[in-house]
GROMACS .gro file of C-alpha atoms in nm:
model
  346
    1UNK     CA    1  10.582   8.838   7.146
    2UNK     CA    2  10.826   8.792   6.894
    3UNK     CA    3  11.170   9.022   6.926
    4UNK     CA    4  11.355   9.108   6.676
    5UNK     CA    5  11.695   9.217   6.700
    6UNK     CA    6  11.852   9.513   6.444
    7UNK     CA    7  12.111   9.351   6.186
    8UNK     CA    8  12.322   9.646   6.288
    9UNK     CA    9  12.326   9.602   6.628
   10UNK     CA   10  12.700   9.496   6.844
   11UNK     CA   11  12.761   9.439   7.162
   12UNK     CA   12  13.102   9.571   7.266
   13UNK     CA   13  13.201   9.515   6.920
   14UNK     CA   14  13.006   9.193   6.818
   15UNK     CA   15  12.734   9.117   6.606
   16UNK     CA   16  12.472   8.849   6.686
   17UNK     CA   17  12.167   8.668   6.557
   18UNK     CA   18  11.854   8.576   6.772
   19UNK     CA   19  11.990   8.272   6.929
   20UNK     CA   20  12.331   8.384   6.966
   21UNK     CA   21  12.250   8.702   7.166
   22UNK     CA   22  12.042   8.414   7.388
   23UNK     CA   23  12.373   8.197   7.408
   24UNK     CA   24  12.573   8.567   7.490
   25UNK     CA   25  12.303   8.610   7.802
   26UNK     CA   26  12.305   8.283   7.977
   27UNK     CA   27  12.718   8.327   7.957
   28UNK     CA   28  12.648   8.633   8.108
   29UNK     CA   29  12.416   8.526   8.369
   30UNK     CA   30  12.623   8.187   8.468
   31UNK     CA   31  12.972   8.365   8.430
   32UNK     CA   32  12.959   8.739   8.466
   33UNK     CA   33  13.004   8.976   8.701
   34UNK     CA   34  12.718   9.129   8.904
   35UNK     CA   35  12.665   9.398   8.672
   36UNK     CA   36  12.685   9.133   8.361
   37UNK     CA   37  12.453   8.887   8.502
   38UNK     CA   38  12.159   9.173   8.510
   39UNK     CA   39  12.293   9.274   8.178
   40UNK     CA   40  12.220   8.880   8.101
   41UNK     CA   41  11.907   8.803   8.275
   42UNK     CA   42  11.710   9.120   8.107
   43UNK     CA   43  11.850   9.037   7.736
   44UNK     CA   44  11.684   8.653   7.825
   45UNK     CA   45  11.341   8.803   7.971
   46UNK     CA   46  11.350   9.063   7.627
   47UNK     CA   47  11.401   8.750   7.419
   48UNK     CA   48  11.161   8.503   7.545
   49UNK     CA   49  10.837   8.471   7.404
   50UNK     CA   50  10.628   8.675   7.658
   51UNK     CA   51  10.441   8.991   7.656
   52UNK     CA   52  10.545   9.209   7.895
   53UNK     CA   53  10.864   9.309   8.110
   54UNK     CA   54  10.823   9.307   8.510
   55UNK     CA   55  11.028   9.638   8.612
   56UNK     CA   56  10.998   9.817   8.980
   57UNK     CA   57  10.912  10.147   9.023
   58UNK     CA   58  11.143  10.438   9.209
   59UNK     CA   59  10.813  10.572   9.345
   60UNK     CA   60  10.734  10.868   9.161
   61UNK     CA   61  10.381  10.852   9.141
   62UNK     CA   62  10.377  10.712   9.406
   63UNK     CA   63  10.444  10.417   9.661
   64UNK     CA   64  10.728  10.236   9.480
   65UNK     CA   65  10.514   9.905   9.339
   66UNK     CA   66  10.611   9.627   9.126
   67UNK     CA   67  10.474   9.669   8.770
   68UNK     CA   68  10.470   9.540   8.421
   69UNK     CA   69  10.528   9.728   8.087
   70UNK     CA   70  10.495   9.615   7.711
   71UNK     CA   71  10.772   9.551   7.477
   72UNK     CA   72  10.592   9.711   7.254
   73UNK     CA   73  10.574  10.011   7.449
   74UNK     CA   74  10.994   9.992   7.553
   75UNK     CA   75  11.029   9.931   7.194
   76UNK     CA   76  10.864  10.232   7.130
   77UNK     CA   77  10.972  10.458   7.339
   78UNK     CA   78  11.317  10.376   7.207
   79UNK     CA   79  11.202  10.483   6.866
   80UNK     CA   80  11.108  10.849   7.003
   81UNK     CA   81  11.458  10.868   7.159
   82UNK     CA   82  11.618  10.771   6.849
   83UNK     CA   83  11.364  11.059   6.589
   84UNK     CA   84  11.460  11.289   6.911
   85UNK     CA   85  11.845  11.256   6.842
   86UNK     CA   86  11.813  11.158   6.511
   87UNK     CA   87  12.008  10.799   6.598
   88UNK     CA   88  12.091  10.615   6.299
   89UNK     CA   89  12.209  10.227   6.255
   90UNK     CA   90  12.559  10.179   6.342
   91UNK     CA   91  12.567  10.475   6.574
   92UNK     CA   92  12.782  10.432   6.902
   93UNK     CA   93  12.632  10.437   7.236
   94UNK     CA   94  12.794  10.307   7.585
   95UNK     CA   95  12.598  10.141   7.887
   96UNK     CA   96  12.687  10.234   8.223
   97UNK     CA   97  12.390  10.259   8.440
   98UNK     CA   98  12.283   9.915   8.603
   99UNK     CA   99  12.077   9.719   8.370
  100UNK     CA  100  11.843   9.572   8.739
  101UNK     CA  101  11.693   9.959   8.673
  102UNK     CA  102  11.455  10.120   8.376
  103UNK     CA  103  11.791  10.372   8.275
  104UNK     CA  104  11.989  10.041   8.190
  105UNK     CA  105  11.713   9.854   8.020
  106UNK     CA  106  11.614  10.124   7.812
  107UNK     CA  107  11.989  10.131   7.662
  108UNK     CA  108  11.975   9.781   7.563
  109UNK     CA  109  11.654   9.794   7.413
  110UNK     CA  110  11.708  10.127   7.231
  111UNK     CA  111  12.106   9.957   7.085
  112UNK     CA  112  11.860   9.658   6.935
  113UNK     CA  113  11.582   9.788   6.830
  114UNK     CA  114  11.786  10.121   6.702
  115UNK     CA  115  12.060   9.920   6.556
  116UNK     CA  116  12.343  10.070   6.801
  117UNK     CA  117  12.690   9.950   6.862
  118UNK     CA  118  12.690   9.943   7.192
  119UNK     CA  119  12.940   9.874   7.440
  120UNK     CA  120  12.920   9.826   7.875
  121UNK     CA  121  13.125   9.908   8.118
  122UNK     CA  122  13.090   9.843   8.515
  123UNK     CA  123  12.870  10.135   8.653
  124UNK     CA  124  13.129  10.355   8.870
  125UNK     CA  125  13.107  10.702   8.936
  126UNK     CA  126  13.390  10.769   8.622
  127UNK     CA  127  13.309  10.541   8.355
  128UNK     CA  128  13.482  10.739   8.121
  129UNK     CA  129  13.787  10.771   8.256
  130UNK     CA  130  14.049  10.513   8.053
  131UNK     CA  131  13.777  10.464   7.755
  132UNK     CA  132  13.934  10.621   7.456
  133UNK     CA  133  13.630  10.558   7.242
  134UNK     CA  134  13.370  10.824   7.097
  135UNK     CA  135  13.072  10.772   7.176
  136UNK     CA  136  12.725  10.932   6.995
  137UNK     CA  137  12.493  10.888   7.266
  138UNK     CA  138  12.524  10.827   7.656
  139UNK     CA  139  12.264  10.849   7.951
  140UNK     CA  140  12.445  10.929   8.282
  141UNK     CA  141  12.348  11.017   8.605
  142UNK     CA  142  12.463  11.392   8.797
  143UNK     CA  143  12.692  11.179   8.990
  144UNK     CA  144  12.898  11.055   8.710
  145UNK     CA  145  12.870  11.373   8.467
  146UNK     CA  146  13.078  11.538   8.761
  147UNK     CA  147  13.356  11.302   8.755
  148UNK     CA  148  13.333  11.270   8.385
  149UNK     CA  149  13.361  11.666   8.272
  150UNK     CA  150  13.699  11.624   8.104
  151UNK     CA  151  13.605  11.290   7.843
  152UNK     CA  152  13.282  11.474   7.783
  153UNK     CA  153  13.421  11.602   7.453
  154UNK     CA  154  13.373  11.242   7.300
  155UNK     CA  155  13.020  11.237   7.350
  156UNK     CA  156  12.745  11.386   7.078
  157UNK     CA  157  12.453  11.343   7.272
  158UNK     CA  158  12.412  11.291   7.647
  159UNK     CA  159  12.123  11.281   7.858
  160UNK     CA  160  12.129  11.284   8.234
  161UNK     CA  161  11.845  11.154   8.515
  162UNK     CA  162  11.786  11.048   8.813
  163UNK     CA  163  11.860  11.395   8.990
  164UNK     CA  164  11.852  11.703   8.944
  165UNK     CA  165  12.144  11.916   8.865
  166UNK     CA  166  12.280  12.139   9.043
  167UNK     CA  167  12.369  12.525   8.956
  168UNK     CA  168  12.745  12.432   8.994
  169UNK     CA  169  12.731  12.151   8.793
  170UNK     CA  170  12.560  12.312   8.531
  171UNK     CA  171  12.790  12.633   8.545
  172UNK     CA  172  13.078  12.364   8.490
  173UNK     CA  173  12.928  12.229   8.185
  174UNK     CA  174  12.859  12.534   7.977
  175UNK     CA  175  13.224  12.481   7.786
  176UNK     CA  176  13.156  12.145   7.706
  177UNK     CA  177  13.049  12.072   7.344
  178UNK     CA  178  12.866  11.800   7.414
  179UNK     CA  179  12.489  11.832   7.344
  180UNK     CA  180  12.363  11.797   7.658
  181UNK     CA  181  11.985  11.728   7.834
  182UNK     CA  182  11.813  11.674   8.088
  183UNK     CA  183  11.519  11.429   8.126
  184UNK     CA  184  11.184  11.390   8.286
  185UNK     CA  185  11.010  11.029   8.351
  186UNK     CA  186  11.007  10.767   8.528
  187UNK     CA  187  10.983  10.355   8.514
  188UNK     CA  188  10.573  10.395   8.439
  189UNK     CA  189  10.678  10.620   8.143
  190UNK     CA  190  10.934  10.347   8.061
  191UNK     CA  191  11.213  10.634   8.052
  192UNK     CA  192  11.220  10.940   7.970
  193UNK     CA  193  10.924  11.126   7.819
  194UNK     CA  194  11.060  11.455   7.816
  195UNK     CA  195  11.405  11.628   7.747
  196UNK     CA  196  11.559  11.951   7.856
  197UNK     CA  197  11.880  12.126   7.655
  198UNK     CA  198  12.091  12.281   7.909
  199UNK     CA  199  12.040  12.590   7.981
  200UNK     CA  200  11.663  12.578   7.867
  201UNK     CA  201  11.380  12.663   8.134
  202UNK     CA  202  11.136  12.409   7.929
  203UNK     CA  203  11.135  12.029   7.882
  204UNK     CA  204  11.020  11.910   7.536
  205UNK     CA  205  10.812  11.597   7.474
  206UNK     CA  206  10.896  11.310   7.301
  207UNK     CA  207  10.719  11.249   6.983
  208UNK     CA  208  10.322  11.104   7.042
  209UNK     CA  209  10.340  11.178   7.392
  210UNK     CA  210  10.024  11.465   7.538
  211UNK     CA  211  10.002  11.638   7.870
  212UNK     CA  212   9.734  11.757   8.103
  213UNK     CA  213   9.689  11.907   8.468
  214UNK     CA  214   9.461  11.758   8.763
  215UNK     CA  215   9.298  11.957   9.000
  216UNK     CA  216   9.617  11.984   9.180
  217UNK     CA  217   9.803  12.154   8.907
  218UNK     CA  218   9.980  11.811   8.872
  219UNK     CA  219  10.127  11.672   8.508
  220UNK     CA  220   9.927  11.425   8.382
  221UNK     CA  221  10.058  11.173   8.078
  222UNK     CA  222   9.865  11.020   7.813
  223UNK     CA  223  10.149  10.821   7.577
  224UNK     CA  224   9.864  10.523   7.478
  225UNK     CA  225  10.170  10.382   7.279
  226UNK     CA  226  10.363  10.359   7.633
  227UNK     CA  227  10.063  10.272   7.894
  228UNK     CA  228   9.696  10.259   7.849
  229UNK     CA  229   9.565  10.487   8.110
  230UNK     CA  230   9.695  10.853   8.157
  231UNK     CA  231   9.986  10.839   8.441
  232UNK     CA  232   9.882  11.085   8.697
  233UNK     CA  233  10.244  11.212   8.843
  234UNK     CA  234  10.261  11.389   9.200
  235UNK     CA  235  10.481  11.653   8.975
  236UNK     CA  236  10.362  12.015   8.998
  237UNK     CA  237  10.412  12.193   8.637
  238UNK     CA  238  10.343  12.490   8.432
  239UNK     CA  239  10.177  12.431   8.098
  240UNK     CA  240  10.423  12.676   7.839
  241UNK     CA  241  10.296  12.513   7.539
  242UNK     CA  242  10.102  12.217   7.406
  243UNK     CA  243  10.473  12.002   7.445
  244UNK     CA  244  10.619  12.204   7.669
  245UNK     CA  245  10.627  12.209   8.079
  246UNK     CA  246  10.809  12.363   8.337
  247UNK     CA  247  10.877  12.144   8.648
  248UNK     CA  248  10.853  12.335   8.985
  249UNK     CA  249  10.858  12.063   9.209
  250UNK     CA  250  10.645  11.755   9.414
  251UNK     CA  251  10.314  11.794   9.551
  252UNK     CA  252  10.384  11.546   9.842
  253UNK     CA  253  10.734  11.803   9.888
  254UNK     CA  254  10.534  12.174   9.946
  255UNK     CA  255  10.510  12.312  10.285
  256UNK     CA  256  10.279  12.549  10.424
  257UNK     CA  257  10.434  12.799  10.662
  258UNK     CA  258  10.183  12.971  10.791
  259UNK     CA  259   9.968  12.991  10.512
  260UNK     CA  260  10.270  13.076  10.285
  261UNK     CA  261  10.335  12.784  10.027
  262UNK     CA  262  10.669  12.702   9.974
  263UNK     CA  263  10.853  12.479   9.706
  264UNK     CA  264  11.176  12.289   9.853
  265UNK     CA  265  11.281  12.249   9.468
  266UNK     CA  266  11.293  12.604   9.387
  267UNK     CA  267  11.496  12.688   9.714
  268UNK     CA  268  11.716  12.404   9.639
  269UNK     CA  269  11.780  12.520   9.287
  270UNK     CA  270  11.917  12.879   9.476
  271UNK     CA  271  12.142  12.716   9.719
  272UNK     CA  272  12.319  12.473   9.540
  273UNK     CA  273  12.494  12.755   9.349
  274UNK     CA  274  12.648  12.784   9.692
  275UNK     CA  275  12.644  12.430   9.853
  276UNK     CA  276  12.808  12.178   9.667
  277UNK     CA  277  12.747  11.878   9.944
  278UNK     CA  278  12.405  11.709   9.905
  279UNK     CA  279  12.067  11.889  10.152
  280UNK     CA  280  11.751  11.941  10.130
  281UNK     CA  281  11.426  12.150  10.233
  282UNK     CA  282  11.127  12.013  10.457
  283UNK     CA  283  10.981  12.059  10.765
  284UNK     CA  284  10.869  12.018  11.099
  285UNK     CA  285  10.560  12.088  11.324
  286UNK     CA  286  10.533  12.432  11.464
  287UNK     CA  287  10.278  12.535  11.724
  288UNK     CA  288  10.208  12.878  11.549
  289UNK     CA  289  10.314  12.837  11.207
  290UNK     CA  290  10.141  12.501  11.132
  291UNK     CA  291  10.486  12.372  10.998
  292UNK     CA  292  10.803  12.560  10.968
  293UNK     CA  293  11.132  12.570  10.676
  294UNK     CA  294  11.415  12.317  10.794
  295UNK     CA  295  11.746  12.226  10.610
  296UNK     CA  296  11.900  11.945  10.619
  297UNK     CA  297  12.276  11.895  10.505
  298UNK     CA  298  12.478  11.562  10.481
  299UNK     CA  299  12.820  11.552  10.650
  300UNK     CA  300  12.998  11.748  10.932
  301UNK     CA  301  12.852  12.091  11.082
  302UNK     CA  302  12.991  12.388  10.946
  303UNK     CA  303  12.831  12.780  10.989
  304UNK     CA  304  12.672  12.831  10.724
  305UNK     CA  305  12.675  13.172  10.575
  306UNK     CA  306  12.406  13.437  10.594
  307UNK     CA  307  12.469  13.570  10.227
  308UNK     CA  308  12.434  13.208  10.066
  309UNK     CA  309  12.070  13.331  10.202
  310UNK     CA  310  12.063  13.675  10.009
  311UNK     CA  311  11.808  13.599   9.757
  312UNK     CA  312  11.599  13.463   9.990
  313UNK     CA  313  11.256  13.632  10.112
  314UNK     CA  314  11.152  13.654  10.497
  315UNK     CA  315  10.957  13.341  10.449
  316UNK     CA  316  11.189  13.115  10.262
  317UNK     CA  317  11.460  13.132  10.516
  318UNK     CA  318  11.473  12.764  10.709
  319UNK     CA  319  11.413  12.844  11.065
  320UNK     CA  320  11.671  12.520  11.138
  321UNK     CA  321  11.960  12.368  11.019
  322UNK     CA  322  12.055  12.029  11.087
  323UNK     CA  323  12.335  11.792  10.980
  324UNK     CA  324  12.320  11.428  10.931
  325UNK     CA  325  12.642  11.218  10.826
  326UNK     CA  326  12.455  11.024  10.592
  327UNK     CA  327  12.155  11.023  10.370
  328UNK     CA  328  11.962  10.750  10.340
  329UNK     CA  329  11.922  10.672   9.989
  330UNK     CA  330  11.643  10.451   9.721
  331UNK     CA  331  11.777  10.164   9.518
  332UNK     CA  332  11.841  10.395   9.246
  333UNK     CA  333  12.051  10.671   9.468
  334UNK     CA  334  11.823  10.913   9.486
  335UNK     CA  335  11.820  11.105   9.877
  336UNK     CA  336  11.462  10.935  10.053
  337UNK     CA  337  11.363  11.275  10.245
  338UNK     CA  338  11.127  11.070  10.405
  339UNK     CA  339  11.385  10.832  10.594
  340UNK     CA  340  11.630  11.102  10.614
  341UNK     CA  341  11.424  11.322  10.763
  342UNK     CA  342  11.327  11.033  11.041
  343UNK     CA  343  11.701  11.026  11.150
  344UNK     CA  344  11.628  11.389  11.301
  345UNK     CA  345  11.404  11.188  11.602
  346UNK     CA  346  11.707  10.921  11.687
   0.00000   0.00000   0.00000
């Protein structure tokens, strides 16, 4: 397939044709850093003459599986990001998410096929701090909007993934200026597919992009310009409108108490207004109720308070609460209940 780069695009500041972008990569790959080498080897695999893009998945639709995506469909879903925000040539956008993951390669593709300048920095948890620049558009992850509350101010846009926010993140964001979303997708979607303004109780789809439900009241995708077949996602939603959902949480994540059907997300959601360390919701086996509510906290034991509770009915208070120093985590950061959850037996 034959790339094309935007005249307008930089990287951190410099212009470059076809085959000096490919000259840029293999510097990057034989002299960069960790985080410049994967910067490096994905501009060479965008620029060579094939088809398709190998990318792994996080795993959620699923078991996480090795898969391969278009550049056609990369290219564009980086043209519905850039009608979304209304991105123009010459526009300023910064890299700091790993470019080995979809979040990176997504911000590459979208500063050359948009025509971005776009600069990188080393993915830390404060890549803002000591960068003086304004910036129109920046994808971040919970982790790093935390840290990065007081250079928010320089950003337009901003979109955040790979977790969910929490209420006291959120609350600490309402006085920043910075147009601010959240997004839904995943590496099958090649991104985002969705976005959410904060402080909205609906995502939005991109442009082209339709949405279903399967028997099991799961979101199903049909983006033909991003993947052939409709993606069936293990997401439970609420239809509001013909491109709008509400996300309530994972199939694979509901537990039935008793013949009571609870969603961890929802819970979650409450609590974190009151718990600002990372836990979760699941359960285990109970001889009467089938399974029963557990929560699971990282770090030291502490009592935790009755009234963080409050809003709680009977049946969504966790009958258990355990502590575990450390979450295990996915390649992308994200908390793998699964494996967490199997440190309770040790």
């Amino acid at each position: 397939m034959k790339i094309s780069i935007h005249s307008d695009f930089k990287l951190n500041g410099k212009s470059f044709s076809t085959v000096e972008l490919i000259g840029e990569a293999n510097y990057l790959v034989k002299q960069g850093t960790f985080f410049e080498k994967g910067i490096g080897h994905f501009l060479l695999e965008w620029l060579n003459d094939e088809e398709n893009i190998f990318l792994q998945t996080s795993g959620s639709t699923g078991i996480p599986k090795k898969i391969y995506v278009s550049k056609s469909a990369m290219e564009a879903s980086a043209k519905a990001t850039g009608e979304f925000f209304n991105l123009k040539p010459g526009n300023t956008a910064l890299l700091c998410l790993s470019a080995e993951y979809i979040a990176g390669k997504m911000m590459l593709v979208r500063a050359m096929v948009l025509g971005l300048s776009l600069d990188y920095v080393e993915p830390n948890s404060n890549p803002l701090d000591g960068n003086t620049s304004n910036y129109d558009f920046l994808a971040l992850v919970p982790l790093q909007v935390a840290a990065s509350i007081p250079f928010l101010n320089r950003i337009k846009y901003l979109i955040i993934g790979g977790a969910k926010l929490n209420v006291q993140l959120i609350q600490q964001l309402e006085d920043v200026s910075t147009a601010i979303y959240e997004t839904y997708g995943m590496t099958e979607t090649v991104s985002h597919i969705a976005l959410k303004r904060l402080g909205e109780p609906y995502f939005t789809l991109l442009p082209s992009i339709e949405i279903s439900l399967d028997n099991r009241g799961c979101l199903v995708i049909h983006a033909p310009s991003l993947h052939t077949e409709p993606i069936v996602t293990n997401d439970i939603v609420d239809l509001v409108s013909a491109n709008q959902f509400k996300l309530k949480g994972r199939v694979d994540n509901i537990i039935n108490s008793g013949g009571i059907k609870i969603y961890p997300e929802a819970l979650e959601e409450q609590l974190s207004a009151f718990i600002s360390r990372r836990f979760f919701f699941t359960s285990e086996p109970n001889a009467i109720l089938g399974e029963q509510l557990i929560l699971i906290i990282e770090g030291d034991a502490f009592e935790v308070p009755a009234s963080f509770f409050a809003k709680f009915s009977k049946f969504q208070l966790p009958k258990k609460i355990y502590f575990i120093s450390d979450f295990v985590e996915t390649p992308t950061k994200k908390i793998n209940r699964a494996l967490t959850k199997a440190l309770l037996k040790r």
